[in-house]
Tab-separated table of N, CA and C in Angstrom:
chain	number	residue	atom	x	y	z
A	8	UNK	N	-30.574	19.779	-12.760
A	8	UNK	CA	-31.441	18.637	-12.913
A	8	UNK	C	-32.619	19.044	-13.802
A	9	UNK	N	-33.628	19.681	-13.235
A	9	UNK	CA	-34.725	20.217	-14.042
A	9	UNK	C	-34.439	21.686	-14.259
A	10	UNK	N	-34.687	22.125	-15.433
A	10	UNK	CA	-34.413	23.530	-15.736
A	10	UNK	C	-35.699	24.336	-15.536
A	11	UNK	N	-36.063	24.515	-14.263
A	11	UNK	CA	-37.281	25.260	-13.918
A	11	UNK	C	-36.865	26.572	-13.287
A	12	UNK	N	-37.322	27.662	-13.861
A	12	UNK	CA	-36.993	28.979	-13.339
A	12	UNK	C	-38.143	29.539	-12.517
A	13	UNK	N	-37.984	30.773	-12.076
A	13	UNK	CA	-39.001	31.415	-11.248
A	13	UNK	C	-40.341	31.584	-11.984
A	14	UNK	N	-40.348	31.985	-13.249
A	14	UNK	CA	-41.653	32.137	-13.928
A	14	UNK	C	-42.426	30.808	-14.002
A	15	UNK	N	-41.729	29.684	-14.208
A	15	UNK	CA	-42.418	28.394	-14.258
A	15	UNK	C	-42.997	28.040	-12.893
A	16	UNK	N	-42.271	28.360	-11.830
A	16	UNK	CA	-42.780	28.086	-10.484
A	16	UNK	C	-44.026	28.920	-10.178
A	17	UNK	N	-44.064	30.146	-10.614
A	17	UNK	CA	-45.237	31.002	-10.392
A	17	UNK	C	-46.447	30.421	-11.123
A	18	UNK	N	-46.263	29.961	-12.351
A	18	UNK	CA	-47.363	29.369	-13.119
A	18	UNK	C	-47.868	28.104	-12.417
A	19	UNK	N	-46.942	27.246	-11.928
A	19	UNK	CA	-47.343	26.025	-11.226
A	19	UNK	C	-48.117	26.378	-9.951
A	20	UNK	N	-47.676	27.389	-9.210
A	20	UNK	CA	-48.351	27.803	-7.977
A	20	UNK	C	-49.753	28.315	-8.276
A	21	UNK	N	-49.942	29.093	-9.324
A	21	UNK	CA	-51.271	29.624	-9.674
A	21	UNK	C	-52.197	28.489	-10.086
A	22	UNK	N	-51.700	27.534	-10.874
A	22	UNK	CA	-52.534	26.396	-11.289
A	22	UNK	C	-52.904	25.560	-10.075
A	23	UNK	N	-51.949	25.317	-9.152
A	23	UNK	CA	-52.238	24.551	-7.949
A	23	UNK	C	-53.263	25.259	-7.084
A	24	UNK	N	-53.179	26.565	-6.950
A	24	UNK	CA	-54.148	27.334	-6.164
A	24	UNK	C	-55.541	27.228	-6.770
A	25	UNK	N	-55.651	27.290	-8.072
A	25	UNK	CA	-56.953	27.213	-8.743
A	25	UNK	C	-57.517	25.788	-8.616
A	26	UNK	N	-56.683	24.760	-8.829
A	26	UNK	CA	-57.162	23.381	-8.815
A	26	UNK	C	-57.453	22.911	-7.396
A	27	UNK	N	-56.571	23.150	-6.446
A	27	UNK	CA	-56.729	22.621	-5.102
A	27	UNK	C	-57.545	23.525	-4.188
A	28	UNK	N	-57.465	24.773	-4.400
A	28	UNK	CA	-58.183	25.702	-3.541
A	28	UNK	C	-57.299	26.155	-2.402
A	29	UNK	N	-57.681	27.279	-1.780
A	29	UNK	CA	-56.853	27.849	-0.734
A	29	UNK	C	-56.814	27.017	0.559
A	30	UNK	N	-57.843	26.212	0.848
A	30	UNK	CA	-57.829	25.453	2.100
A	30	UNK	C	-56.981	24.174	2.018
A	31	UNK	N	-56.863	23.536	0.860
A	31	UNK	CA	-56.056	22.310	0.747
A	31	UNK	C	-54.620	22.577	0.267
A	32	UNK	N	-54.337	23.722	-0.270
A	32	UNK	CA	-53.008	24.018	-0.812
A	32	UNK	C	-51.892	23.934	0.246
A	33	UNK	N	-52.042	24.473	1.479
A	33	UNK	CA	-50.966	24.352	2.468
A	33	UNK	C	-50.658	22.896	2.844
A	34	UNK	N	-51.707	22.047	2.969
A	34	UNK	CA	-51.484	20.642	3.294
A	34	UNK	C	-50.733	19.929	2.169
A	35	UNK	N	-51.122	20.208	0.952
A	35	UNK	CA	-50.459	19.580	-0.202
A	35	UNK	C	-49.008	20.065	-0.301
A	36	UNK	N	-48.771	21.351	-0.032
A	36	UNK	CA	-47.412	21.890	-0.089
A	36	UNK	C	-46.530	21.222	0.977
A	37	UNK	N	-47.079	21.028	2.215
A	37	UNK	CA	-46.324	20.344	3.253
A	37	UNK	C	-46.036	18.899	2.865
A	38	UNK	N	-47.044	18.227	2.320
A	38	UNK	CA	-46.867	16.841	1.905
A	38	UNK	C	-45.823	16.740	0.788
A	39	UNK	N	-45.863	17.638	-0.182
A	39	UNK	CA	-44.884	17.640	-1.272
A	39	UNK	C	-43.481	17.941	-0.726
A	40	UNK	N	-43.394	18.885	0.206
A	40	UNK	CA	-42.103	19.198	0.821
A	40	UNK	C	-41.530	18.006	1.578
A	41	UNK	N	-42.413	17.264	2.281
A	41	UNK	CA	-41.979	16.065	3.005
A	41	UNK	C	-41.399	15.029	2.032
A	42	UNK	N	-42.086	14.798	0.923
A	42	UNK	CA	-41.605	13.813	-0.053
A	42	UNK	C	-40.318	14.270	-0.735
A	43	UNK	N	-40.195	15.558	-0.977
A	43	UNK	CA	-38.959	16.074	-1.580
A	43	UNK	C	-37.793	15.899	-0.608
A	44	UNK	N	-38.020	16.183	0.696
A	44	UNK	CA	-36.965	15.985	1.695
A	44	UNK	C	-36.562	14.513	1.801
A	45	UNK	N	-37.557	13.621	1.800
A	45	UNK	CA	-37.255	12.192	1.864
A	45	UNK	C	-36.468	11.732	0.635
A	46	UNK	N	-36.866	12.231	-0.532
A	46	UNK	CA	-36.165	11.850	-1.763
A	46	UNK	C	-34.718	12.358	-1.724
A	47	UNK	N	-34.519	13.577	-1.264
A	47	UNK	CA	-33.157	14.110	-1.164
A	47	UNK	C	-32.318	13.323	-0.155
A	48	UNK	N	-32.920	13.006	0.993
A	48	UNK	CA	-32.202	12.242	2.017
A	48	UNK	C	-31.816	10.863	1.469
A	49	UNK	N	-32.748	10.222	0.750
A	49	UNK	CA	-32.450	8.918	0.163
A	49	UNK	C	-31.337	9.041	-0.878
A	50	UNK	N	-31.408	10.072	-1.689
A	50	UNK	CA	-30.380	10.282	-2.714
A	50	UNK	C	-29.002	10.478	-2.072
A	51	UNK	N	-28.944	11.296	-1.024
A	51	UNK	CA	-27.669	11.527	-0.335
A	51	UNK	C	-27.165	10.242	0.326
A	52	UNK	N	-28.078	9.450	0.875
A	52	UNK	CA	-27.685	8.190	1.492
A	52	UNK	C	-27.079	7.240	0.461
A	53	UNK	N	-27.721	7.124	-0.684
A	53	UNK	CA	-27.211	6.250	-1.747
A	53	UNK	C	-25.873	6.772	-2.254
A	54	UNK	N	-25.776	8.076	-2.438
A	54	UNK	CA	-24.530	8.676	-2.916
A	54	UNK	C	-23.390	8.439	-1.933
A	55	UNK	N	-23.639	8.623	-0.635
A	55	UNK	CA	-22.603	8.392	0.381
A	55	UNK	C	-22.177	6.928	0.416
A	56	UNK	N	-23.139	6.021	0.297
A	56	UNK	CA	-22.813	4.594	0.296
A	56	UNK	C	-21.961	4.227	-0.916
A	57	UNK	N	-22.308	4.767	-2.079
A	57	UNK	CA	-21.502	4.511	-3.279
A	57	UNK	C	-20.082	5.066	-3.123
A	58	UNK	N	-19.951	6.244	-2.547
A	58	UNK	CA	-18.624	6.822	-2.336
A	58	UNK	C	-17.795	5.974	-1.375
A	59	UNK	N	-18.432	5.454	-0.317
A	59	UNK	CA	-17.713	4.577	0.624
A	59	UNK	C	-17.265	3.293	-0.059
A	60	UNK	N	-18.140	2.710	-0.884
A	60	UNK	CA	-17.778	1.481	-1.590
A	60	UNK	C	-16.639	1.733	-2.577
A	61	UNK	N	-16.696	2.861	-3.277
A	61	UNK	CA	-15.618	3.186	-4.207
A	61	UNK	C	-14.296	3.391	-3.464
A	62	UNK	N	-14.355	4.059	-2.323
A	62	UNK	CA	-13.136	4.260	-1.524
A	62	UNK	C	-12.601	2.917	-1.024
A	63	UNK	N	-13.500	2.022	-0.602
A	63	UNK	CA	-13.067	0.700	-0.135
A	63	UNK	C	-12.449	-0.097	-1.288
A	64	UNK	N	-13.061	-0.022	-2.466
A	64	UNK	CA	-12.491	-0.718	-3.630
A	64	UNK	C	-11.122	-0.166	-3.985
A	65	UNK	N	-10.988	1.139	-3.931
A	65	UNK	CA	-9.695	1.759	-4.233
A	65	UNK	C	-8.639	1.339	-3.207
A	66	UNK	N	-9.047	1.263	-1.954
A	66	UNK	CA	-8.130	0.833	-0.899
A	66	UNK	C	-7.721	-0.623	-1.107
A	67	UNK	N	-8.681	-1.474	-1.473
A	67	UNK	CA	-8.367	-2.883	-1.738
A	67	UNK	C	-7.416	-3.012	-2.920
A	68	UNK	N	-7.655	-2.236	-3.966
A	68	UNK	CA	-6.786	-2.265	-5.148
A	68	UNK	C	-5.373	-1.809	-4.780
A	69	UNK	N	-5.292	-0.767	-3.985
A	69	UNK	CA	-3.986	-0.278	-3.543
A	69	UNK	C	-3.276	-1.330	-2.694
A	70	UNK	N	-4.011	-2.005	-1.827
A	70	UNK	CA	-3.435	-3.059	-0.992
A	70	UNK	C	-2.937	-4.211	-1.859
A	71	UNK	N	-3.728	-4.603	-2.871
A	71	UNK	CA	-3.299	-5.672	-3.778
A	71	UNK	C	-2.036	-5.276	-4.529
A	72	UNK	N	-1.987	-4.041	-5.010
A	72	UNK	CA	-0.792	-3.573	-5.726
A	72	UNK	C	0.428	-3.580	-4.817
A	73	UNK	N	0.241	-3.162	-3.571
A	73	UNK	CA	1.350	-3.141	-2.618
A	73	UNK	C	1.831	-4.554	-2.312
A	74	UNK	N	0.883	-5.483	-2.126
A	74	UNK	CA	1.263	-6.875	-1.870
A	74	UNK	C	2.017	-7.454	-3.059
A	75	UNK	N	1.558	-7.137	-4.264
A	75	UNK	CA	2.233	-7.628	-5.467
A	75	UNK	C	3.647	-7.070	-5.556
A	76	UNK	N	3.809	-5.794	-5.268
A	76	UNK	CA	5.142	-5.185	-5.291
A	76	UNK	C	6.034	-5.813	-4.223
A	77	UNK	N	5.467	-6.103	-3.061
A	77	UNK	CA	6.231	-6.739	-1.990
A	77	UNK	C	6.677	-8.144	-2.398
A	78	UNK	N	5.782	-8.902	-3.020
A	78	UNK	CA	6.150	-10.245	-3.486
A	78	UNK	C	7.260	-10.172	-4.532
A	79	UNK	N	7.146	-9.209	-5.438
A	79	UNK	CA	8.168	-9.052	-6.489
A	79	UNK	C	9.515	-8.697	-5.867
A	80	UNK	N	9.502	-7.802	-4.888
A	80	UNK	CA	10.743	-7.423	-4.208
A	80	UNK	C	11.325	-8.612	-3.455
A	81	UNK	N	10.463	-9.381	-2.789
A	81	UNK	CA	10.936	-10.559	-2.072
A	81	UNK	C	11.550	-11.572	-3.038
A	82	UNK	N	10.919	-11.758	-4.198
A	82	UNK	CA	11.439	-12.679	-5.202
A	82	UNK	C	12.813	-12.220	-5.682
A	83	UNK	N	12.962	-10.927	-5.936
A	83	UNK	CA	14.246	-10.391	-6.392
A	83	UNK	C	15.326	-10.564	-5.324
A	84	UNK	N	14.967	-10.330	-4.064
A	84	UNK	CA	15.934	-10.489	-2.980
A	84	UNK	C	16.363	-11.948	-2.872
A	85	UNK	N	15.409	-12.883	-2.980
A	85	UNK	CA	15.751	-14.307	-2.916
A	85	UNK	C	16.658	-14.706	-4.085
A	86	UNK	N	16.347	-14.209	-5.283
A	86	UNK	CA	17.189	-14.506	-6.442
A	86	UNK	C	18.597	-13.950	-6.246
A	87	UNK	N	18.675	-12.734	-5.750
A	87	UNK	CA	19.975	-12.112	-5.510
A	87	UNK	C	20.762	-12.886	-4.452
A	88	UNK	N	20.082	-13.321	-3.402
A	88	UNK	CA	20.752	-14.090	-2.354
A	88	UNK	C	21.250	-15.424	-2.904
A	89	UNK	N	20.427	-16.077	-3.723
A	89	UNK	CA	20.842	-17.354	-4.303
A	89	UNK	C	22.034	-17.156	-5.238
A	90	UNK	N	21.996	-16.089	-6.032
A	90	UNK	CA	23.107	-15.803	-6.947
A	90	UNK	C	24.384	-15.489	-6.167
A	91	UNK	N	24.260	-14.720	-5.112
A	91	UNK	CA	25.421	-14.392	-4.283
A	91	UNK	C	25.981	-15.653	-3.625
A	92	UNK	N	25.096	-16.529	-3.166
A	92	UNK	CA	25.548	-17.768	-2.548
A	92	UNK	C	26.266	-18.648	-3.572
A	93	UNK	N	25.744	-18.723	-4.799
A	93	UNK	CA	26.420	-19.502	-5.847
A	93	UNK	C	27.800	-18.925	-6.144
A	94	UNK	N	27.877	-17.606	-6.269
A	94	UNK	CA	29.164	-16.966	-6.536
A	94	UNK	C	30.147	-17.219	-5.393
A	95	UNK	N	29.664	-17.163	-4.161
A	95	UNK	CA	30.513	-17.407	-3.003
A	95	UNK	C	31.004	-18.858	-3.005
A	96	UNK	N	30.100	-19.798	-3.307
A	96	UNK	CA	30.499	-21.206	-3.377
A	96	UNK	C	31.524	-21.428	-4.480
A	97	UNK	N	31.316	-20.785	-5.646
A	97	UNK	CA	32.289	-20.895	-6.740
A	97	UNK	C	33.643	-20.334	-6.326
A	98	UNK	N	33.633	-19.198	-5.661
A	98	UNK	CA	34.870	-18.575	-5.197
A	98	UNK	C	35.570	-19.463	-4.170
A	99	UNK	N	34.802	-20.010	-3.246
A	99	UNK	CA	35.368	-20.900	-2.238
A	99	UNK	C	35.969	-22.147	-2.905
A	100	UNK	N	35.268	-22.694	-3.888
A	100	UNK	CA	35.771	-23.878	-4.583
A	100	UNK	C	37.042	-23.547	-5.368
A	101	UNK	N	37.071	-22.366	-5.990
A	101	UNK	CA	38.262	-21.998	-6.757
A	101	UNK	C	39.457	-21.716	-5.848
A	102	UNK	N	39.211	-21.229	-4.642
A	102	UNK	CA	40.306	-20.985	-3.704
A	102	UNK	C	40.813	-22.310	-3.130
A	103	UNK	N	39.924	-23.244	-2.829
A	103	UNK	CA	40.331	-24.520	-2.267
A	103	UNK	C	41.002	-25.418	-3.302
A	104	UNK	N	40.560	-25.362	-4.545
A	104	UNK	CA	41.089	-26.261	-5.579
A	104	UNK	C	42.583	-26.041	-5.811
A	105	UNK	N	43.103	-24.831	-6.057
A	105	UNK	CA	44.542	-24.668	-6.265
A	105	UNK	C	45.350	-24.957	-5.004
A	106	UNK	N	44.841	-24.612	-3.841
A	106	UNK	CA	45.573	-24.841	-2.609
A	106	UNK	C	45.687	-26.327	-2.334
A	107	UNK	N	44.649	-27.086	-2.548
A	107	UNK	CA	44.696	-28.517	-2.288
A	107	UNK	C	45.451	-29.258	-3.383
A	108	UNK	N	45.482	-28.754	-4.592
A	108	UNK	CA	46.205	-29.416	-5.681
A	108	UNK	C	47.708	-29.239	-5.531
A	109	UNK	N	48.198	-28.108	-5.038
A	109	UNK	CA	49.634	-27.873	-4.932
A	109	UNK	C	50.239	-28.550	-3.722
A	110	UNK	N	49.574	-28.572	-2.595
A	110	UNK	CA	50.103	-29.203	-1.389
A	110	UNK	C	49.008	-30.023	-0.720
A	111	UNK	N	48.720	-31.206	-1.237
A	111	UNK	CA	47.644	-31.981	-0.623
A	111	UNK	C	48.033	-32.579	0.715
A	112	UNK	N	49.322	-32.797	0.999
A	112	UNK	CA	49.748	-33.463	2.219
A	112	UNK	C	50.083	-32.488	3.329
A	113	UNK	N	50.273	-31.214	3.011
A	113	UNK	CA	50.662	-30.247	4.028
A	113	UNK	C	49.439	-29.738	4.766
A	114	UNK	N	49.475	-29.768	6.071
A	114	UNK	CA	48.350	-29.190	6.824
A	114	UNK	C	48.450	-27.664	6.805
A	115	UNK	N	47.333	-27.033	6.996
A	115	UNK	CA	47.324	-25.570	7.027
A	115	UNK	C	48.004	-25.097	8.302
A	116	UNK	N	48.747	-24.006	8.242
A	116	UNK	CA	49.403	-23.513	9.454
A	116	UNK	C	48.368	-22.995	10.440
A	117	UNK	N	48.606	-23.265	11.697
A	117	UNK	CA	47.688	-22.829	12.741
A	117	UNK	C	47.919	-21.353	13.020
A	118	UNK	N	46.869	-20.599	13.223
A	118	UNK	CA	47.043	-19.177	13.556
A	118	UNK	C	47.634	-19.039	14.940
A	119	UNK	N	48.308	-17.929	15.204
A	119	UNK	CA	48.899	-17.723	16.526
A	119	UNK	C	47.812	-17.703	17.588
A	120	UNK	N	48.157	-18.208	18.759
A	120	UNK	CA	47.195	-18.299	19.845
A	120	UNK	C	46.847	-16.930	20.391
A	121	UNK	N	47.852	-16.034	20.464
A	121	UNK	CA	47.600	-14.721	21.021
A	121	UNK	C	48.386	-13.699	20.209
A	122	UNK	N	47.782	-12.591	19.927
A	122	UNK	CA	48.432	-11.579	19.101
A	122	UNK	C	49.644	-10.970	19.809
A	123	UNK	N	49.691	-11.001	21.120
A	123	UNK	CA	50.815	-10.425	21.856
A	123	UNK	C	52.063	-11.300	21.764
A	124	UNK	N	51.894	-12.590	21.489
A	124	UNK	CA	53.025	-13.509	21.428
A	124	UNK	C	53.685	-13.526	20.056
A	125	UNK	N	53.165	-12.817	19.084
A	125	UNK	CA	53.723	-12.815	17.740
A	125	UNK	C	54.936	-11.895	17.712
A	126	UNK	N	56.127	-12.397	17.328
A	126	UNK	CA	57.317	-11.537	17.301
A	126	UNK	C	57.245	-10.563	16.135
A	127	UNK	N	57.919	-9.474	16.287
A	127	UNK	CA	58.007	-8.474	15.233
A	127	UNK	C	58.911	-8.989	14.132
A	128	UNK	N	58.563	-8.760	12.896
A	128	UNK	CA	59.374	-9.261	11.796
A	128	UNK	C	60.488	-8.292	11.442
A	129	UNK	N	60.382	-7.055	11.840
A	129	UNK	CA	61.435	-6.093	11.555
A	129	UNK	C	62.003	-5.570	12.871
A	130	UNK	N	63.159	-5.081	12.800
A	130	UNK	CA	63.815	-4.566	14.012
A	130	UNK	C	64.702	-5.633	14.622
A	131	UNK	N	65.520	-5.219	15.584
A	131	UNK	CA	66.506	-6.125	16.147
A	131	UNK	C	66.013	-6.775	17.432
A	132	UNK	N	64.908	-6.349	17.955
A	132	UNK	CA	64.432	-6.875	19.219
A	132	UNK	C	63.671	-8.168	19.002
A	133	UNK	N	63.905	-9.150	19.876
A	133	UNK	CA	63.172	-10.407	19.825
A	133	UNK	C	62.028	-10.439	20.821
A	134	UNK	N	61.718	-9.297	21.422
A	134	UNK	CA	60.635	-9.250	22.405
A	134	UNK	C	59.286	-9.301	21.695
A	135	UNK	N	58.267	-9.896	22.354
A	135	UNK	CA	56.942	-9.917	21.743
A	135	UNK	C	56.361	-8.508	21.627
A	136	UNK	N	55.523	-8.339	20.678
A	136	UNK	CA	54.906	-7.031	20.432
A	136	UNK	C	53.833	-6.760	21.457
A	137	UNK	N	53.862	-5.591	22.028
A	137	UNK	CA	52.862	-5.188	23.027
A	137	UNK	C	52.123	-3.963	22.485
A	138	UNK	N	50.830	-3.977	22.663
A	138	UNK	CA	50.039	-2.826	22.184
A	138	UNK	C	49.479	-2.037	23.303
């Protein structure tokens, strides 16, 4: 801060001793020390407050960036879901269109009621399949 070395301090002390005298010099030194301590304490208080505000601003900025990234990810997921749903609808329509065009009057075959009642397609036995 100030570039004051030991020789400058000695000169200041000698001038203060000559100007103030030996009886008032200790009181003035205590008073100057008190003001220097108060100034340092105030400086540290301001510095700490600025550091806290900067940390809070950085945290807010990080939170905003995270929220923005989350919104972007949500938007991409919604777009992907909509695209997948469109593709699924197109696939469903393409599967239904040829089936309904070739046999519009035939009902769809009903699935077997129970898997155990389904006969085996190979082999000579007509017994139902048991697992």
